[in-house]
mmCIF file of C-alpha atoms in Angstrom:
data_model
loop_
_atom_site.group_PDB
_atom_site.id
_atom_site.type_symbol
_atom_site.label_atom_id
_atom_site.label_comp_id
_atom_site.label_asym_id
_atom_site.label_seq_id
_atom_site.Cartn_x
_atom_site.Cartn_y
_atom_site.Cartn_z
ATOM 1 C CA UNK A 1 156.686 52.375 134.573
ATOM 2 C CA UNK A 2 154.694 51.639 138.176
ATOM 3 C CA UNK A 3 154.167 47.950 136.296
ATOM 4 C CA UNK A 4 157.680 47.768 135.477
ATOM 5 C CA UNK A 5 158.576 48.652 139.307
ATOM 6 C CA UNK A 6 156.438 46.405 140.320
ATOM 7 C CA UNK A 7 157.606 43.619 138.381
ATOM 8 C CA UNK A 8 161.785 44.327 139.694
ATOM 9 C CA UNK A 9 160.026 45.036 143.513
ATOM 10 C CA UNK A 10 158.815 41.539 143.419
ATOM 11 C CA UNK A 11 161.829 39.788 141.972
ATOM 12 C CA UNK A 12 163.709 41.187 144.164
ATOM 13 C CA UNK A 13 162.079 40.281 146.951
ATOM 14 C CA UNK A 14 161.967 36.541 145.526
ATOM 15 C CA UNK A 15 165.958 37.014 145.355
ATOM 16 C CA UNK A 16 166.180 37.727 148.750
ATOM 17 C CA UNK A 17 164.014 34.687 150.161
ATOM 18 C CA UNK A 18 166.705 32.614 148.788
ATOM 19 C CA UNK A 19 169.617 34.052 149.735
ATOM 20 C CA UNK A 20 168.390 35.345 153.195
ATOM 21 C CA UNK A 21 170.233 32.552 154.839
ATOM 22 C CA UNK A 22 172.562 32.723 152.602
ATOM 23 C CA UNK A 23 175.646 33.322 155.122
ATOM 24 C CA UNK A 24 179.010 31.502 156.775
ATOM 25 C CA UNK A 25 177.971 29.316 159.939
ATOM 26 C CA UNK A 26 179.360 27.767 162.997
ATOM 27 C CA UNK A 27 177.444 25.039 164.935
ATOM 28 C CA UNK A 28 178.358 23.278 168.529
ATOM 29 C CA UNK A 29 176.450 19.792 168.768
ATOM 30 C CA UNK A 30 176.017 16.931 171.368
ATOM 31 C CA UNK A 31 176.367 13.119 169.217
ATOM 32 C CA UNK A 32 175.452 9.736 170.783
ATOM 33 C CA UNK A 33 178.775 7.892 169.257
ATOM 34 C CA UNK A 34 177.314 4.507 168.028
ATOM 35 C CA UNK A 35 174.035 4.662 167.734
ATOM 36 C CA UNK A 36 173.107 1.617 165.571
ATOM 37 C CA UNK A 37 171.311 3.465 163.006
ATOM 38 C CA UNK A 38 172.870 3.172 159.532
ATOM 39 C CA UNK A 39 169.846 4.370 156.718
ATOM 40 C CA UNK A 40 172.094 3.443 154.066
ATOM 41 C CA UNK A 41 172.820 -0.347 155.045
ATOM 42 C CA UNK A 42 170.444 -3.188 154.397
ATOM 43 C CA UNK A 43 168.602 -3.296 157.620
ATOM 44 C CA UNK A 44 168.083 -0.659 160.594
ATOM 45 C CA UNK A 45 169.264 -2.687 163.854
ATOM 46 C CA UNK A 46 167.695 -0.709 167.283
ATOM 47 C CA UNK A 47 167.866 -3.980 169.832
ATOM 48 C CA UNK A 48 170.752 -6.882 169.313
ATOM 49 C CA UNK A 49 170.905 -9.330 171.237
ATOM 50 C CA UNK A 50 172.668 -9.555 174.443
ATOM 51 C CA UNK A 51 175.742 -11.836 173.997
ATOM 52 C CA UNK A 52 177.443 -13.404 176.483
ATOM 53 C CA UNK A 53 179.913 -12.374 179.107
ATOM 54 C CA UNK A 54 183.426 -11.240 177.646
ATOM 55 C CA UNK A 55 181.788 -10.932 173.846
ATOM 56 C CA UNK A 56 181.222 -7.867 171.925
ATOM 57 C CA UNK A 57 179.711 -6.760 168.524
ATOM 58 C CA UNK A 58 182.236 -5.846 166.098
ATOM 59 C CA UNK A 59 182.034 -1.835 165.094
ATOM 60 C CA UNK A 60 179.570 -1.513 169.049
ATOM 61 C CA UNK A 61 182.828 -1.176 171.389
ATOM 62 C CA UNK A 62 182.828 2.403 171.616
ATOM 63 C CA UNK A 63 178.490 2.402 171.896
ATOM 64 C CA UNK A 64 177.302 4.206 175.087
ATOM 65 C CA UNK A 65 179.949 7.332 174.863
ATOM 66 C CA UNK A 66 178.766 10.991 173.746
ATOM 67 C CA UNK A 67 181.141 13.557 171.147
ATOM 68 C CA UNK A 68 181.334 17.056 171.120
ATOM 69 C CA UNK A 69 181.130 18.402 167.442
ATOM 70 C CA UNK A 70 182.338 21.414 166.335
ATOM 71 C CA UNK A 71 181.252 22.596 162.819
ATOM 72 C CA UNK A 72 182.072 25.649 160.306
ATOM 73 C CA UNK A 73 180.445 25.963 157.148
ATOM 74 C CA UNK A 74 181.171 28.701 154.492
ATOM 75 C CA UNK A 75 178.373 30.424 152.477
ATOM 76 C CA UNK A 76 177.167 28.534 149.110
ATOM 77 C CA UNK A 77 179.419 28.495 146.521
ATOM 78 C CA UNK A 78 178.079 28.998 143.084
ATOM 79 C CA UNK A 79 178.618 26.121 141.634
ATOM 80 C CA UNK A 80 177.832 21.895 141.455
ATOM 81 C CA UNK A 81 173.866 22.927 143.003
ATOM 82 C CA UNK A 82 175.838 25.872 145.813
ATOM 83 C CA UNK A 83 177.280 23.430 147.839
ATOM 84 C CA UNK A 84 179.026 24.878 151.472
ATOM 85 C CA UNK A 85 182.262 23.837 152.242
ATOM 86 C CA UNK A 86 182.302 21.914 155.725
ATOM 87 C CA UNK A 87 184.917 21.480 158.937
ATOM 88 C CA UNK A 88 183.827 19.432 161.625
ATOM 89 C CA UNK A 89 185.720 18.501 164.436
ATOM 90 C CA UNK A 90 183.694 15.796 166.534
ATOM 91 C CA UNK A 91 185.370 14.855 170.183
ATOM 92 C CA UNK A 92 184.825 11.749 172.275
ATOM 93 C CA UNK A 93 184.077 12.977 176.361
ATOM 94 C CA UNK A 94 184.984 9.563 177.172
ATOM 95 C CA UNK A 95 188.707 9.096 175.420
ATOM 96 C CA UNK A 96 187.828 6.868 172.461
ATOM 97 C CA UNK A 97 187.714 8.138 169.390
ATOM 98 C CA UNK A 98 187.409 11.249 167.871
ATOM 99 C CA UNK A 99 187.588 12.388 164.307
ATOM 100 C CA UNK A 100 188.335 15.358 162.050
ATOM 101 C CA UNK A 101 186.291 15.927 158.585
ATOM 102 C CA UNK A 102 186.649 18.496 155.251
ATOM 103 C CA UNK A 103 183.627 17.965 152.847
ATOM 104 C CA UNK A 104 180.786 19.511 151.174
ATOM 105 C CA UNK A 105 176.884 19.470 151.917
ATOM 106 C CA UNK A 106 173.935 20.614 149.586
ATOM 107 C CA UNK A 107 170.851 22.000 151.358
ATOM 108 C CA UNK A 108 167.195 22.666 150.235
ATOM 109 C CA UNK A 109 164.789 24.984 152.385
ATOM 110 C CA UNK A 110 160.946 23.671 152.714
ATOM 111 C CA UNK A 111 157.792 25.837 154.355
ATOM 112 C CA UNK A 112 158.686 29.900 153.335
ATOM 113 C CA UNK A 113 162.872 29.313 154.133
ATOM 114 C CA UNK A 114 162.074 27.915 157.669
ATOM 115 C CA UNK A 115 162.912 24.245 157.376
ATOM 116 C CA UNK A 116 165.787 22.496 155.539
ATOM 117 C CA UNK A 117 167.234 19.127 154.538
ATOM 118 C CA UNK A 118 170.924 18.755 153.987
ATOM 119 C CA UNK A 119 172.689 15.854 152.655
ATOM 120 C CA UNK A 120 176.625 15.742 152.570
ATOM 121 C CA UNK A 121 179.701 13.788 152.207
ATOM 122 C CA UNK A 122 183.008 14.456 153.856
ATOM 123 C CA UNK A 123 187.072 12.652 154.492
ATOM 124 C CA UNK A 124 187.918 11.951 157.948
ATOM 125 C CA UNK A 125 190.980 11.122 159.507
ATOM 126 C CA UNK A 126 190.692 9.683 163.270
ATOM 127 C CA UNK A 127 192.783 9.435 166.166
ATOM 128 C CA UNK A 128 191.960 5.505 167.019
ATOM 129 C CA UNK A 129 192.803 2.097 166.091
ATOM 130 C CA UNK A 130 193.148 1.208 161.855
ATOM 131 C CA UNK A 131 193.791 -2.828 164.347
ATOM 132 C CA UNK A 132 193.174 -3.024 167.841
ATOM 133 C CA UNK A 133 196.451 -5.808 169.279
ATOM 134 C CA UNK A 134 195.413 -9.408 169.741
ATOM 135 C CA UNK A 135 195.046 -10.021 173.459
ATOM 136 C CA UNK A 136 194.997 -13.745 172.219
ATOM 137 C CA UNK A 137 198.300 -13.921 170.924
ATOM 138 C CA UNK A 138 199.804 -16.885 172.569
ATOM 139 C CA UNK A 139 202.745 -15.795 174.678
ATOM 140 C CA UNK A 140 201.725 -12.995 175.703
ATOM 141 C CA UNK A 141 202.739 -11.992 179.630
ATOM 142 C CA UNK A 142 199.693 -11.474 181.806
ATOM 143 C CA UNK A 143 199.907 -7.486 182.053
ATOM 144 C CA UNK A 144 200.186 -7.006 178.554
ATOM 145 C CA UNK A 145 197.027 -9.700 177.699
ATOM 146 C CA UNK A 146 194.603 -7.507 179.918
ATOM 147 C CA UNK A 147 196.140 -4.366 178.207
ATOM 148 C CA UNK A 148 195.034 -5.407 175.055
ATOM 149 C CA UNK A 149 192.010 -6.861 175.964
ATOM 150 C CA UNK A 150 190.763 -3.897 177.761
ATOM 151 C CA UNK A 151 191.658 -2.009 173.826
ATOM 152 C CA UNK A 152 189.518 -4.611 172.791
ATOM 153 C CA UNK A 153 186.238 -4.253 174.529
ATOM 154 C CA UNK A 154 186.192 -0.980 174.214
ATOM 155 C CA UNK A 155 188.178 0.733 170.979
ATOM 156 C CA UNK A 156 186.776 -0.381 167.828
ATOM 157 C CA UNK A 157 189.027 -1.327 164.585
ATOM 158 C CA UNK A 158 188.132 0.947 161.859
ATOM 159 C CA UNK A 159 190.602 -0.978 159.181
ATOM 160 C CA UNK A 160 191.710 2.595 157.953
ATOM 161 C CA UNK A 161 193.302 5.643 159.316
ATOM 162 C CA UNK A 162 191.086 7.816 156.484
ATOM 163 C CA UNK A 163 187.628 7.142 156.154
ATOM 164 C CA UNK A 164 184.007 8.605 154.356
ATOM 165 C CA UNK A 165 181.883 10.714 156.332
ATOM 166 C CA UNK A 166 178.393 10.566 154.512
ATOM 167 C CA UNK A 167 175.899 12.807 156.426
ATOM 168 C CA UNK A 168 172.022 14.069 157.083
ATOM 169 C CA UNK A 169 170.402 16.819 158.887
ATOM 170 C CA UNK A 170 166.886 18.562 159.483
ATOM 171 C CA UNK A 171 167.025 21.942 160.508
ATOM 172 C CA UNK A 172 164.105 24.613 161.833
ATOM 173 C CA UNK A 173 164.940 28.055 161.424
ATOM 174 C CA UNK A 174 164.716 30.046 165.035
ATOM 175 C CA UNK A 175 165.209 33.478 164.086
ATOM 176 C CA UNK A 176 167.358 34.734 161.035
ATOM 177 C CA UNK A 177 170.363 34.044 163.179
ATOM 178 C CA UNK A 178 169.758 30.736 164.965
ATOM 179 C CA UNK A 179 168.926 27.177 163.313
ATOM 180 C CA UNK A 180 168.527 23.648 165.090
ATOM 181 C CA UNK A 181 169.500 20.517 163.719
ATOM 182 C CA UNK A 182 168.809 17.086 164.128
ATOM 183 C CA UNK A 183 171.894 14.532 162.374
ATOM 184 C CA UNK A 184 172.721 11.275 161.265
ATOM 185 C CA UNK A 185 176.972 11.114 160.864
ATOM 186 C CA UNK A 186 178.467 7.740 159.604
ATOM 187 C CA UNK A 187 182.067 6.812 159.337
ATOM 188 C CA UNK A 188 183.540 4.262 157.678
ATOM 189 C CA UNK A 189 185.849 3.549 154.257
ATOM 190 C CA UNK A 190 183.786 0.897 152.406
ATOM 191 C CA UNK A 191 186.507 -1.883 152.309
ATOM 192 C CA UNK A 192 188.383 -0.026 150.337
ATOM 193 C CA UNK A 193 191.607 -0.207 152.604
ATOM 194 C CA UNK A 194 191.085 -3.163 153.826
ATOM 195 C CA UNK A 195 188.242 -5.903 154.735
ATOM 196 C CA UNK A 196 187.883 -4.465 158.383
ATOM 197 C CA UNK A 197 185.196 -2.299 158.148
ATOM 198 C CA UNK A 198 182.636 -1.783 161.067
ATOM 199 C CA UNK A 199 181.688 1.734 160.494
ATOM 200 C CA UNK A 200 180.003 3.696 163.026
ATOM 201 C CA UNK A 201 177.370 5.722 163.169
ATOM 202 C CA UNK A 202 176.027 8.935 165.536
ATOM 203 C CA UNK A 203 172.919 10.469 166.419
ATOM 204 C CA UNK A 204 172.821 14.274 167.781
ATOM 205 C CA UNK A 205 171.507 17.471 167.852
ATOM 206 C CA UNK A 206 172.997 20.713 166.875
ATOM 207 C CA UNK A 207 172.584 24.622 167.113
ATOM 208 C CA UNK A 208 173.479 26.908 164.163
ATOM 209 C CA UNK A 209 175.058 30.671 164.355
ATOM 210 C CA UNK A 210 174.616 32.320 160.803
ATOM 211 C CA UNK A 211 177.012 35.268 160.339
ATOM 212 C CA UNK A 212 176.473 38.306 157.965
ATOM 213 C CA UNK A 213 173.745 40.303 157.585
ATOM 214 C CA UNK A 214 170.484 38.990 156.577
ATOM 215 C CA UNK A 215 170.421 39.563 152.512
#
């Protein structure tokens, strides 16, 4: 009997180092929008090359700005390797543009429950351009032509109104009620809604309220 009480003591407390952290959570990040860091694409591009006055990288208008992201994650579902359920809101401070994302992410703790990798995939919808207007378009009066051309430097053309949101993060484990997070977001729709396709991706650092009581 003490063996057998033993034996259910210790699986128990096995149980409850996986579930510990095992509850609903909200997060509040800062993201560099455009970053030039895309792990999934052929090459990793930190420095381009200047180009001259007037000229711009396709997908690098909006570089430079900073989003607010807002995130809420339910607790694992019991299913498909307990994935959580995902809402993320993500905000430009500077007026371009922002986006809105439902998905899923997986998650695997590392080093006794205190550090974890998450991988996830999400659908957006955005509030910018699917096609910035020509400000070449002959005929154009002089107002409108700096108008668009002002859209141009600095809005990029997605090619899509919906895009992919595939996603990365490294959290540490502050307490059992307070996580940090280092991410890697990436929009963009693949070409398949058109051949425009820049993409962009974001850099940032979040911090992670779980609710409920520690299991």
């Amino acid at each position: 009997m003490i063996a057998l009480a033993s034996t259910s003591a210790v699986a128990q407390e096995q149980l409850s180092d996986t579930t510990q952290w095992a509850g609903p959570e909200i997060a509040i990040g800062i993201v560099e929008h455009g970053s030039n860091f895309h792990p999934l694409g052929g090459k990793l591009i930190f420095d381009l090359p200047e180009l001259p006055d007037g000229q711009i990288y396709e997908g690098s208008e909006e570089d430079g700005t900073v989003d607010i992201q807002l995130v809420y994650r339910t607790s694992p579902l019991r299913f498909a390797l307990k994935p959580r359920l995902t809402g993320k809101v993500q905000i430009n401070t500077a007026g371009r543009t922002s986006f809105a994302s439902v998905g899923a992410e997986w998650r695997q703790h590392i080093l006794q429950q205190r550090v974890y990798g998450q991988i996830g995939i999400g659908l957006t919808i955005h509030n910018g351009y699917r096609f910035t207007p020509d400000p070449f378009e002959p005929g154009l009066a002089i107002g409108e032509a700096l108008r668009r051309y002002d859209i141009y430097q600095t809005r990029t053309s997605f090619g899509s109104q919906v895009l992919f949101n595939p996603n990365a993060s490294i959290g540490v484990r502050l307490n059992r009620r307070w996580a940090i997070e280092a991410t890697w977001e990436h929009f963009s729709h693949r070409q398949m809604f058109s051949r425009q396709n820049p993409g962009i991706d974001n850099l940032g650092l979040r911090l992670v309220h779980m609710f409920g009581r520690k299991r």
